[in-house]
Amino acid sequence: DQYNADCFSWMNHPVVRTPHLDALAARGAGFTQAYCQYPQCTPSRVSMLLGQYCKTHRQYGFQGNMGSEPVHLMEHFRRHGWRTGAVGKFHVDPLGLHFVPDYSAPSMSIDAFQANPPEAYYGAYLERHGLHYPTHETHGGQGNPPRPKPPEPAFLRSDVPVEHNLERWTADRTIDFIRDCASRKEPFLAFMSFERPHGPLNIPFAEEGRIDASRIPLDPGETEAQLAAAMSVPEGG
């Protein structure tokens, strides 16, 4: 939910190369205008899962209790005989234990209570492979344990090997779920959510040399006058 809309090579970005997403776009549809229901991630996700505007479900923040047992998208399919699976970043705290599909593999510590089975949680996976959690890639936020101090430069290096990083784990667990459903010949609904490019923006050591920061176009910074104008309060405001 933080990926810039024009950062695709099929959108003619001067630096970013996205061959797999380009192939997906070539076989599907690309929307040049899209709107979310709220300028904050959790209420917007709740809207997508419930099919309701915020004014209906009344969720306007990160946390809180819906006060009922809402039938969200996953539960609707589950009640109609479909096997449901969710992998990656959920961050739908208001739904709480109502959001626990047949297979649930969360990547964030604040979602760990929704893991089904419990060992499907990403932190548990890392510990089984002798790796510390949280990592330098861990999405911060309330409820997360403190991350270890990252090495320098902090914005580049990660302590997670490529074969165990967030993207690889999220994709592999989703593939496992789909293959399992196929072997059972069951209809299924798979929900997959990558955490990044949400910060912290750290990459594996092995990838560090592939980045040439001088080729990344940056918009000019705002001047002192522009910042002052943006922060000023109009008369009568």
GROMACS .gro file of C-alpha atoms in nm:
model
  237
    1ASP     CA    1   0.000   0.000   0.000
    2GLN     CA    2   0.303   0.229  -0.020
    3TYR     CA    3   0.427   0.148  -0.369
    4ASN     CA    4   0.433   0.452  -0.596
    5ALA     CA    5   0.183   0.415  -0.878
    6ASP     CA    6   0.427   0.504  -1.157
    7CYS     CA    7   0.720   0.287  -1.039
    8PHE     CA    8   0.681   0.024  -1.311
    9SER     CA    9   0.882  -0.015  -1.628
   10TRP     CA   10   0.553  -0.065  -1.818
   11MET     CA   11   0.469   0.290  -1.700
   12ASN     CA   12   0.801   0.407  -1.852
   13HIS     CA   13   0.978   0.481  -1.525
   14PRO     CA   14   1.335   0.588  -1.607
   15VAL     CA   15   1.505   0.363  -1.349
   16VAL     CA   16   1.271   0.104  -1.196
   17ARG     CA   17   1.254  -0.232  -1.375
   18THR     CA   18   0.963  -0.465  -1.294
   19PRO     CA   19   0.967  -0.747  -1.552
   20HIS     CA   20   0.736  -0.984  -1.362
   21LEU     CA   21   0.478  -0.715  -1.289
   22ASP     CA   22   0.506  -0.602  -1.651
   23ALA     CA   23   0.421  -0.955  -1.764
   24LEU     CA   24   0.124  -0.960  -1.528
   25ALA     CA   25   0.005  -0.623  -1.659
   26ALA     CA   26   0.037  -0.744  -2.019
   27ARG     CA   27  -0.201  -1.032  -1.942
   28GLY     CA   28  -0.441  -0.829  -1.732
   29ALA     CA   29  -0.565  -0.474  -1.685
   30GLY     CA   30  -0.384  -0.166  -1.558
   31PHE     CA   31  -0.588   0.095  -1.376
   32THR     CA   32  -0.458   0.449  -1.407
   33GLN     CA   33  -0.706   0.586  -1.152
   34ALA     CA   34  -0.781   0.415  -0.821
   35TYR     CA   35  -0.911   0.544  -0.492
   36CYS     CA   36  -0.887   0.413  -0.137
   37GLN     CA   37  -1.153   0.471   0.125
   38TYR     CA   38  -0.933   0.639   0.385
   39PRO     CA   39  -0.584   0.797   0.394
   40GLN     CA   40  -0.469   0.547   0.657
   41CYS     CA   41  -0.391   0.183   0.592
   42THR     CA   42  -0.598  -0.011   0.847
   43PRO     CA   43  -0.937   0.158   0.788
   44SER     CA   44  -0.881   0.124   0.414
   45ARG     CA   45  -0.809  -0.250   0.446
   46VAL     CA   46  -1.116  -0.298   0.663
   47SER     CA   47  -1.321  -0.130   0.389
   48MET     CA   48  -1.181  -0.369   0.128
   49LEU     CA   49  -1.249  -0.675   0.343
   50LEU     CA   50  -1.601  -0.571   0.444
   51GLY     CA   51  -1.707  -0.401   0.121
   52GLN     CA   52  -1.819  -0.099   0.323
   53TYR     CA   53  -1.736   0.269   0.347
   54CYS     CA   54  -1.573   0.392   0.668
   55LYS     CA   55  -1.893   0.579   0.754
   56THR     CA   56  -2.062   0.237   0.772
   57HIS     CA   57  -1.806   0.024   0.956
   58ARG     CA   58  -1.695   0.323   1.171
   59GLN     CA   59  -1.330   0.225   1.182
   60TYR     CA   60  -1.110   0.532   1.152
   61GLY     CA   61  -0.784   0.428   1.321
   62PHE     CA   62  -0.528   0.154   1.368
   63GLN     CA   63  -0.693  -0.015   1.662
   64GLY     CA   64  -1.030  -0.058   1.825
   65ASN     CA   65  -1.304  -0.316   1.839
   66MET     CA   66  -1.567  -0.342   1.569
   67GLY     CA   67  -1.817  -0.428   1.843
   68SER     CA   68  -1.966  -0.714   1.645
   69GLU     CA   69  -1.870  -1.013   1.434
   70PRO     CA   70  -1.848  -0.868   1.083
   71VAL     CA   71  -1.861  -1.109   0.791
   72HIS     CA   72  -1.553  -1.011   0.592
   73LEU     CA   73  -1.445  -1.136   0.252
   74MET     CA   74  -1.248  -1.436   0.379
   75GLU     CA   75  -1.523  -1.549   0.615
   76HIS     CA   76  -1.787  -1.516   0.343
   77PHE     CA   77  -1.598  -1.754   0.114
   78ARG     CA   78  -1.522  -1.987   0.404
   79ARG     CA   79  -1.891  -2.018   0.488
   80HIS     CA   80  -1.959  -2.117   0.128
   81GLY     CA   81  -1.717  -2.409   0.130
   82TRP     CA   82  -1.401  -2.242   0.004
   83ARG     CA   83  -1.067  -2.295   0.178
   84THR     CA   84  -0.916  -1.961   0.275
   85GLY     CA   85  -0.554  -1.862   0.328
   86ALA     CA   86  -0.381  -1.536   0.418
   87VAL     CA   87  -0.005  -1.472   0.412
   88GLY     CA   88   0.205  -1.166   0.494
   89LYS     CA   89   0.097  -0.832   0.634
   90PHE     CA   90  -0.257  -0.827   0.771
   91HIS     CA   91  -0.268  -0.523   1.005
   92VAL     CA   92  -0.645  -0.541   1.043
   93ASP     CA   93  -0.643  -0.528   1.423
   94PRO     CA   94  -1.010  -0.422   1.456
   95LEU     CA   95  -1.118  -0.755   1.304
   96GLY     CA   96  -0.906  -0.939   1.561
   97LEU     CA   97  -0.975  -1.310   1.585
   98HIS     CA   98  -1.257  -1.271   1.333
   99PHE     CA   99  -0.979  -1.257   1.073
  100VAL     CA  100  -0.836  -1.608   1.104
  101PRO     CA  101  -0.865  -1.801   0.777
  102ASP     CA  102  -0.817  -2.179   0.747
  103TYR     CA  103  -0.447  -2.110   0.690
  104SER     CA  104  -0.303  -1.790   0.834
  105ALA     CA  105   0.068  -1.701   0.810
  106PRO     CA  106   0.126  -1.344   0.933
  107SER     CA  107   0.462  -1.170   0.899
  108MET     CA  108   0.413  -0.895   1.161
  109SER     CA  109   0.446  -0.957   1.534
  110ILE     CA  110   0.125  -0.764   1.604
  111ASP     CA  111  -0.057  -1.017   1.385
  112ALA     CA  112   0.109  -1.323   1.543
  113PHE     CA  113  -0.203  -1.405   1.747
  114GLN     CA  114  -0.387  -1.462   1.418
  115ALA     CA  115  -0.147  -1.736   1.301
  116ASN     CA  116  -0.320  -2.063   1.217
  117PRO     CA  117  -0.140  -2.291   1.294
  118PRO     CA  118   0.072  -2.091   1.544
  119GLU     CA  119   0.402  -2.205   1.387
  120ALA     CA  120   0.299  -2.042   1.057
  121TYR     CA  121   0.406  -1.701   1.196
  122TYR     CA  122   0.715  -1.553   1.022
  123GLY     CA  123   0.894  -1.488   1.352
  124ALA     CA  124   0.858  -1.855   1.446
  125TYR     CA  125   0.989  -1.953   1.102
  126LEU     CA  126   1.304  -1.741   1.150
  127GLU     CA  127   1.367  -1.887   1.493
  128ARG     CA  128   1.343  -2.239   1.351
  129HIS     CA  129   1.620  -2.141   1.109
  130GLY     CA  130   1.840  -1.996   1.383
  131LEU     CA  131   1.768  -1.632   1.297
  132HIS     CA  132   1.677  -1.355   1.537
  133TYR     CA  133   1.337  -1.183   1.528
  134PRO     CA  134   1.271  -0.894   1.496
  135THR     CA  135   1.510  -0.826   1.210
  136HIS     CA  136   1.636  -0.514   1.034
  137GLU     CA  137   1.349  -0.567   0.790
  138THR     CA  138   1.078  -0.578   1.056
  139HIS     CA  139   0.790  -0.337   1.008
  140GLY     CA  140   0.786  -0.117   1.318
  141GLY     CA  141   0.476  -0.026   1.510
  142GLN     CA  142   0.298  -0.056   1.838
  143GLY     CA  143   0.323  -0.405   1.979
  144ASN     CA  144   0.640  -0.495   1.792
  145PRO     CA  145   0.949  -0.584   1.998
  146PRO     CA  146   1.244  -0.346   1.946
  147ARG     CA  147   1.463  -0.414   1.644
  148PRO     CA  148   1.838  -0.464   1.680
  149LYS     CA  149   2.049  -0.164   1.584
  150PRO     CA  150   2.118  -0.197   1.209
  151PRO     CA  151   2.470  -0.184   1.067
  152GLU     CA  152   2.585   0.116   0.868
  153PRO     CA  153   2.458   0.241   0.635
  154ALA     CA  154   2.132   0.180   0.820
  155PHE     CA  155   1.909   0.246   0.519
  156LEU     CA  156   2.072  -0.025   0.309
  157ARG     CA  157   2.184  -0.336   0.491
  158SER     CA  158   1.971  -0.616   0.630
  159ASP     CA  159   2.068  -0.902   0.857
  160VAL     CA  160   1.834  -1.149   0.682
  161PRO     CA  161   1.971  -1.386   0.414
  162VAL     CA  162   1.790  -1.358   0.081
  163GLU     CA  163   1.651  -1.711   0.107
  164HIS     CA  164   1.473  -1.621   0.432
  165ASN     CA  165   1.370  -1.262   0.367
  166LEU     CA  166   1.015  -1.126   0.378
  167GLU     CA  167   0.943  -1.142   0.006
  168ARG     CA  168   1.074  -1.497  -0.039
  169TRP     CA  169   0.889  -1.623   0.270
  170THR     CA  170   0.560  -1.453   0.177
  171ALA     CA  171   0.566  -1.586  -0.179
  172ASP     CA  172   0.673  -1.938  -0.077
  173ARG     CA  173   0.404  -1.974   0.191
  174THR     CA  174   0.138  -1.858  -0.054
  175ILE     CA  175   0.258  -2.105  -0.317
  176ASP     CA  176   0.252  -2.382  -0.055
  177PHE     CA  177  -0.108  -2.298   0.030
  178ILE     CA  178  -0.219  -2.292  -0.336
  179ARG     CA  179  -0.045  -2.623  -0.411
  180ASP     CA  180  -0.204  -2.783  -0.105
  181CYS     CA  181  -0.550  -2.668  -0.218
  182ALA     CA  182  -0.481  -2.798  -0.568
  183SER     CA  183  -0.383  -3.139  -0.428
  184ARG     CA  184  -0.708  -3.149  -0.231
  185LYS     CA  185  -0.902  -3.026  -0.538
  186GLU     CA  186  -1.067  -2.764  -0.319
  187PRO     CA  187  -1.184  -2.418  -0.428
  188PHE     CA  188  -0.973  -2.158  -0.249
  189LEU     CA  189  -0.925  -1.790  -0.186
  190ALA     CA  190  -0.565  -1.677  -0.126
  191PHE     CA  191  -0.486  -1.337   0.028
  192MET     CA  192  -0.120  -1.234  -0.005
  193SER     CA  193   0.023  -0.906   0.119
  194PHE     CA  194   0.389  -0.806   0.095
  195GLU     CA  195   0.506  -0.580   0.379
  196ARG     CA  196   0.744  -0.374   0.173
  197PRO     CA  197   0.817  -0.115   0.038
  198HIS     CA  198   0.699  -0.004   0.381
  199GLY     CA  199   0.999   0.098   0.590
  200PRO     CA  200   1.253   0.004   0.709
  201LEU     CA  201   1.399  -0.001   0.359
  202ASN     CA  202   1.687  -0.243   0.413
  203ILE     CA  203   1.815  -0.490   0.156
  204PRO     CA  204   2.034  -0.803   0.190
  205PHE     CA  205   2.410  -0.749   0.195
  206ALA     CA  206   2.444  -0.945  -0.129
  207GLU     CA  207   2.225  -0.695  -0.315
  208GLU     CA  208   2.402  -0.382  -0.192
  209GLY     CA  209   2.641  -0.349  -0.484
  210ARG     CA  210   2.359  -0.357  -0.740
  211ILE     CA  211   2.228  -0.016  -0.634
  212ASP     CA  212   2.364   0.294  -0.803
  213ALA     CA  213   2.206   0.574  -0.603
  214SER     CA  214   2.326   0.835  -0.854
  215ARG     CA  215   2.079   0.696  -1.110
  216ILE     CA  216   1.775   0.745  -0.888
  217PRO     CA  217   1.587   1.064  -0.985
  218LEU     CA  218   1.481   1.274  -0.688
  219ASP     CA  219   1.236   1.561  -0.682
  220PRO     CA  220   1.391   1.892  -0.572
  221GLY     CA  221   1.358   1.960  -0.201
  222GLU     CA  222   1.113   2.221  -0.078
  223THR     CA  223   1.255   2.562  -0.004
  224GLU     CA  224   1.229   2.727   0.337
  225ALA     CA  225   0.960   2.960   0.200
  226GLN     CA  226   0.756   2.668   0.063
  227LEU     CA  227   0.775   2.483   0.395
  228ALA     CA  228   0.673   2.797   0.586
  229ALA     CA  229   0.376   2.851   0.353
  230ALA     CA  230   0.266   2.489   0.393
  231MET     CA  231   0.276   2.516   0.772
  232SER     CA  232   0.106   2.855   0.799
  233VAL     CA  233  -0.249   2.878   0.929
  234PRO     CA  234  -0.485   3.096   0.722
  235GLU     CA  235  -0.650   3.387   0.896
  236GLY     CA  236  -0.968   3.272   1.064
  237GLY     CA  237  -0.856   2.908   1.036
   0.00000   0.00000   0.00000
